[in-house]
Amino acid sequence: MKAALSRPETRWAYVFVLPWVVGLLLFQLGPMVASLVLSFTDYDLISPPRFTGLDNYATMAQDPKVIRAIGNTLFYTVLHVPLSIALALGLALILNRITGRAAGVFRTIFYLPSMTPHVAVGVLFLFLLNGQVGMVNQFLALFGVQGPQWTSDPDWMLAGIVLMSLWNLGSTTIILFAALRNVPAELSEAAMIDGASTWQRFRSITLPMIGGALFFVVIVNTIASLQMFDQVYTMYFGNTQAQNSSGDAALFYVIYLFQQAFQYLHMGYASALAWVLFLVIAIITLIQVKVGNRLVYYEAEERSR
């Protein structure tokens, strides 16, 4: 160990890692510990924190807005994650069939929506989902379908938000496309010679071989969905008029956390909300990992057996 530390390259490695370690301690672990302490206090940024024990957590259990925000967030997550992954997989399959110079062009086109700032996406979809002049309803009208009031009808707001979220599929599409590129072509060719149909080859070969990538995007998209904030806040909570019209129909958990912290200055309560969200995400991710390890095929493990 001492010999390794005495080598110049090792010392320089620690020098280069040091800024990241300092940033981790100062800007991540430090604030996390501080918020955990504040979650047991009543703190408004003006008066000194006053210890209240578990009162903030007890208040959460009786707060109807917390229940509504949790319900909206879970509803959105349950719809968004499978829809986004299915659509991204379809786009990745299309990309995998495109060859030549056009392949790079289409990859760029498919990824470009992910580069759009989330605030801009929120503003854009306020116009696209407008019940009177929005392009979504105009498109539905071409087929004789009268579109709903996506941005003002409480029964359709969450559906509109899910529709908006499907705009940002670039990262998931590229990850799944990379996984598809690593599927050995000879496996599909052998199955085709044996008489397997396209669906059989996709179900029995392609899906198992990209299982690791699918498992990864499920976890990442679930975490991102549970923390949904910026687009919805821009659409429905960026101004008083929009907030009054939406009520709690578009209230997501992180938006309510933000309101408690920066509108009402209930920093202790907001910290408790943040830690509950952290624990929920950790539990859901742990369950996904346990289930995924039983279902996902890892080629490296198969070779080592």
PDB file of N, CA and C in Angstrom, residues 229-273:
ATOM      1  N   PHE A 229     -40.715  17.670 -11.998  1.00  0.00           N
ATOM      2  CA  PHE A 229     -40.894  19.016 -11.443  1.00  0.00           C
ATOM      3  C   PHE A 229     -40.982  20.103 -12.510  1.00  0.00           C
ATOM      4  N   ASP A 230     -39.895  20.325 -13.271  1.00  0.00           N
ATOM      5  CA  ASP A 230     -39.731  21.568 -14.005  1.00  0.00           C
ATOM      6  C   ASP A 230     -40.769  21.810 -15.086  1.00  0.00           C
ATOM      7  N   GLN A 231     -41.060  20.786 -15.936  1.00  0.00           N
ATOM      8  CA  GLN A 231     -42.042  21.011 -16.990  1.00  0.00           C
ATOM      9  C   GLN A 231     -43.420  21.320 -16.415  1.00  0.00           C
ATOM     10  N   VAL A 232     -43.825  20.544 -15.398  1.00  0.00           N
ATOM     11  CA  VAL A 232     -45.157  20.734 -14.818  1.00  0.00           C
ATOM     12  C   VAL A 232     -45.237  22.065 -14.077  1.00  0.00           C
ATOM     13  N   TYR A 233     -44.186  22.426 -13.395  1.00  0.00           N
ATOM     14  CA  TYR A 233     -44.192  23.705 -12.680  1.00  0.00           C
ATOM     15  C   TYR A 233     -44.304  24.858 -13.674  1.00  0.00           C
ATOM     16  N   THR A 234     -43.610  24.751 -14.798  1.00  0.00           N
ATOM     17  CA  THR A 234     -43.685  25.793 -15.817  1.00  0.00           C
ATOM     18  C   THR A 234     -45.095  25.907 -16.384  1.00  0.00           C
ATOM     19  N   MET A 235     -45.753  24.780 -16.607  1.00  0.00           N
ATOM     20  CA  MET A 235     -47.075  24.782 -17.219  1.00  0.00           C
ATOM     21  C   MET A 235     -48.158  25.280 -16.270  1.00  0.00           C
ATOM     22  N   TYR A 236     -48.140  24.828 -15.025  1.00  0.00           N
ATOM     23  CA  TYR A 236     -49.293  25.039 -14.154  1.00  0.00           C
ATOM     24  C   TYR A 236     -49.024  25.859 -12.899  1.00  0.00           C
ATOM     25  N   PHE A 237     -47.771  26.060 -12.535  1.00  0.00           N
ATOM     26  CA  PHE A 237     -47.499  26.749 -11.282  1.00  0.00           C
ATOM     27  C   PHE A 237     -46.570  27.939 -11.453  1.00  0.00           C
ATOM     28  N   GLY A 238     -46.243  28.285 -12.695  1.00  0.00           N
ATOM     29  CA  GLY A 238     -45.343  29.401 -12.939  1.00  0.00           C
ATOM     30  C   GLY A 238     -45.972  30.757 -12.715  1.00  0.00           C
ATOM     31  N   ASN A 239     -47.309  30.826 -12.777  1.00  0.00           N
ATOM     32  CA  ASN A 239     -47.994  32.090 -12.499  1.00  0.00           C
ATOM     33  C   ASN A 239     -49.266  31.787 -11.714  1.00  0.00           C
ATOM     34  N   THR A 240     -49.781  32.793 -11.050  1.00  0.00           N
ATOM     35  CA  THR A 240     -50.923  32.615 -10.149  1.00  0.00           C
ATOM     36  C   THR A 240     -52.168  32.166 -10.892  1.00  0.00           C
ATOM     37  N   GLN A 241     -52.407  32.724 -12.084  1.00  0.00           N
ATOM     38  CA  GLN A 241     -53.600  32.383 -12.842  1.00  0.00           C
ATOM     39  C   GLN A 241     -53.611  30.903 -13.221  1.00  0.00           C
ATOM     40  N   ALA A 242     -52.465  30.412 -13.725  1.00  0.00           N
ATOM     41  CA  ALA A 242     -52.394  28.997 -14.104  1.00  0.00           C
ATOM     42  C   ALA A 242     -52.527  28.099 -12.891  1.00  0.00           C
ATOM     43  N   GLN A 243     -51.946  28.501 -11.768  1.00  0.00           N
ATOM     44  CA  GLN A 243     -52.019  27.692 -10.556  1.00  0.00           C
ATOM     45  C   GLN A 243     -53.454  27.598 -10.050  1.00  0.00           C
ATOM     46  N   ASN A 244     -54.189  28.720 -10.098  1.00  0.00           N
ATOM     47  CA  ASN A 244     -55.575  28.711  -9.642  1.00  0.00           C
ATOM     48  C   ASN A 244     -56.455  27.848 -10.534  1.00  0.00           C
ATOM     49  N   SER A 245     -56.164  27.835 -11.847  1.00  0.00           N
ATOM     50  CA  SER A 245     -56.987  27.052 -12.771  1.00  0.00           C
ATOM     51  C   SER A 245     -56.715  25.557 -12.638  1.00  0.00           C
ATOM     52  N   SER A 246     -55.488  25.184 -12.303  1.00  0.00           N
ATOM     53  CA  SER A 246     -55.148  23.759 -12.211  1.00  0.00           C
ATOM     54  C   SER A 246     -55.507  23.159 -10.865  1.00  0.00           C
ATOM     55  N   GLY A 247     -55.502  23.988  -9.809  1.00  0.00           N
ATOM     56  CA  GLY A 247     -55.775  23.472  -8.478  1.00  0.00           C
ATOM     57  C   GLY A 247     -54.739  22.437  -8.080  1.00  0.00           C
ATOM     58  N   ASP A 248     -55.220  21.305  -7.561  1.00  0.00           N
ATOM     59  CA  ASP A 248     -54.309  20.225  -7.167  1.00  0.00           C
ATOM     60  C   ASP A 248     -54.244  19.115  -8.208  1.00  0.00           C
ATOM     61  N   ALA A 249     -54.915  19.285  -9.348  1.00  0.00           N
ATOM     62  CA  ALA A 249     -54.958  18.226 -10.355  1.00  0.00           C
ATOM     63  C   ALA A 249     -53.569  17.942 -10.927  1.00  0.00           C
ATOM     64  N   ALA A 250     -52.709  18.960 -10.955  1.00  0.00           N
ATOM     65  CA  ALA A 250     -51.354  18.782 -11.489  1.00  0.00           C
ATOM     66  C   ALA A 250     -50.299  18.901 -10.394  1.00  0.00           C
ATOM     67  N   LEU A 251     -50.704  18.741  -9.156  1.00  0.00           N
ATOM     68  CA  LEU A 251     -49.764  18.872  -8.040  1.00  0.00           C
ATOM     69  C   LEU A 251     -48.934  17.604  -7.903  1.00  0.00           C
ATOM     70  N   PHE A 252     -47.645  17.719  -8.157  1.00  0.00           N
ATOM     71  CA  PHE A 252     -46.724  16.597  -7.991  1.00  0.00           C
ATOM     72  C   PHE A 252     -45.978  16.750  -6.666  1.00  0.00           C
ATOM     73  N   TYR A 253     -45.390  15.641  -6.215  1.00  0.00           N
ATOM     74  CA  TYR A 253     -44.766  15.621  -4.887  1.00  0.00           C
ATOM     75  C   TYR A 253     -43.649  16.653  -4.768  1.00  0.00           C
ATOM     76  N   VAL A 254     -42.754  16.710  -5.758  1.00  0.00           N
ATOM     77  CA  VAL A 254     -41.621  17.635  -5.675  1.00  0.00           C
ATOM     78  C   VAL A 254     -42.095  19.082  -5.797  1.00  0.00           C
ATOM     79  N   ILE A 255     -43.177  19.322  -6.532  1.00  0.00           N
ATOM     80  CA  ILE A 255     -43.729  20.676  -6.610  1.00  0.00           C
ATOM     81  C   ILE A 255     -44.249  21.106  -5.247  1.00  0.00           C
ATOM     82  N   TYR A 256     -44.937  20.210  -4.552  1.00  0.00           N
ATOM     83  CA  TYR A 256     -45.429  20.547  -3.213  1.00  0.00           C
ATOM     84  C   TYR A 256     -44.261  20.765  -2.255  1.00  0.00           C
ATOM     85  N   LEU A 257     -43.219  19.962  -2.393  1.00  0.00           N
ATOM     86  CA  LEU A 257     -42.010  20.157  -1.587  1.00  0.00           C
ATOM     87  C   LEU A 257     -41.423  21.547  -1.844  1.00  0.00           C
ATOM     88  N   PHE A 258     -41.336  21.921  -3.114  1.00  0.00           N
ATOM     89  CA  PHE A 258     -40.807  23.239  -3.480  1.00  0.00           C
ATOM     90  C   PHE A 258     -41.665  24.363  -2.892  1.00  0.00           C
ATOM     91  N   GLN A 259     -42.978  24.200  -2.959  1.00  0.00           N
ATOM     92  CA  GLN A 259     -43.863  25.225  -2.416  1.00  0.00           C
ATOM     93  C   GLN A 259     -43.662  25.395  -0.910  1.00  0.00           C
ATOM     94  N   GLN A 260     -43.576  24.286  -0.199  1.00  0.00           N
ATOM     95  CA  GLN A 260     -43.384  24.373   1.247  1.00  0.00           C
ATOM     96  C   GLN A 260     -42.060  25.038   1.598  1.00  0.00           C
ATOM     97  N   ALA A 261     -41.029  24.781   0.801  1.00  0.00           N
ATOM     98  CA  ALA A 261     -39.704  25.315   1.113  1.00  0.00           C
ATOM     99  C   ALA A 261     -39.563  26.776   0.723  1.00  0.00           C
ATOM    100  N   PHE A 262     -39.947  27.132  -0.503  1.00  0.00           N
ATOM    101  CA  PHE A 262     -39.582  28.438  -1.039  1.00  0.00           C
ATOM    102  C   PHE A 262     -40.750  29.415  -1.186  1.00  0.00           C
ATOM    103  N   GLN A 263     -41.975  28.934  -1.021  1.00  0.00           N
ATOM    104  CA  GLN A 263     -43.112  29.847  -1.005  1.00  0.00           C
ATOM    105  C   GLN A 263     -43.593  30.119   0.416  1.00  0.00           C
ATOM    106  N   TYR A 264     -43.664  29.058   1.217  1.00  0.00           N
ATOM    107  CA  TYR A 264     -44.151  29.194   2.586  1.00  0.00           C
ATOM    108  C   TYR A 264     -43.035  29.212   3.617  1.00  0.00           C
ATOM    109  N   LEU A 265     -41.787  28.958   3.185  1.00  0.00           N
ATOM    110  CA  LEU A 265     -40.610  28.955   4.059  1.00  0.00           C
ATOM    111  C   LEU A 265     -40.728  27.947   5.199  1.00  0.00           C
ATOM    112  N   HIS A 266     -41.399  26.833   4.926  1.00  0.00           N
ATOM    113  CA  HIS A 266     -41.467  25.743   5.913  1.00  0.00           C
ATOM    114  C   HIS A 266     -40.314  24.780   5.626  1.00  0.00           C
ATOM    115  N   MET A 267     -39.105  25.210   5.950  1.00  0.00           N
ATOM    116  CA  MET A 267     -37.927  24.431   5.586  1.00  0.00           C
ATOM    117  C   MET A 267     -37.852  23.095   6.319  1.00  0.00           C
ATOM    118  N   GLY A 268     -38.279  23.060   7.550  1.00  0.00           N
ATOM    119  CA  GLY A 268     -38.274  21.806   8.290  1.00  0.00           C
ATOM    120  C   GLY A 268     -39.230  20.798   7.684  1.00  0.00           C
ATOM    121  N   TYR A 269     -40.430  21.262   7.361  1.00  0.00           N
ATOM    122  CA  TYR A 269     -41.425  20.380   6.742  1.00  0.00           C
ATOM    123  C   TYR A 269     -40.968  19.925   5.367  1.00  0.00           C
ATOM    124  N   ALA A 270     -40.397  20.836   4.585  1.00  0.00           N
ATOM    125  CA  ALA A 270     -39.888  20.483   3.261  1.00  0.00           C
ATOM    126  C   ALA A 270     -38.758  19.460   3.355  1.00  0.00           C
ATOM    127  N   SER A 271     -37.909  19.585   4.360  1.00  0.00           N
ATOM    128  CA  SER A 271     -36.828  18.614   4.547  1.00  0.00           C
ATOM    129  C   SER A 271     -37.383  17.236   4.864  1.00  0.00           C
ATOM    130  N   ALA A 272     -38.443  17.190   5.661  1.00  0.00           N
ATOM    131  CA  ALA A 272     -39.083  15.908   5.946  1.00  0.00           C
ATOM    132  C   ALA A 272     -39.676  15.310   4.680  1.00  0.00           C
ATOM    133  N   LEU A 273     -40.307  16.144   3.853  1.00  0.00           N
ATOM    134  CA  LEU A 273     -40.841  15.669   2.576  1.00  0.00           C
ATOM    135  C   LEU A 273     -39.727  15.105   1.695  1.00  0.00           C
TER     136      LEU A 273
END
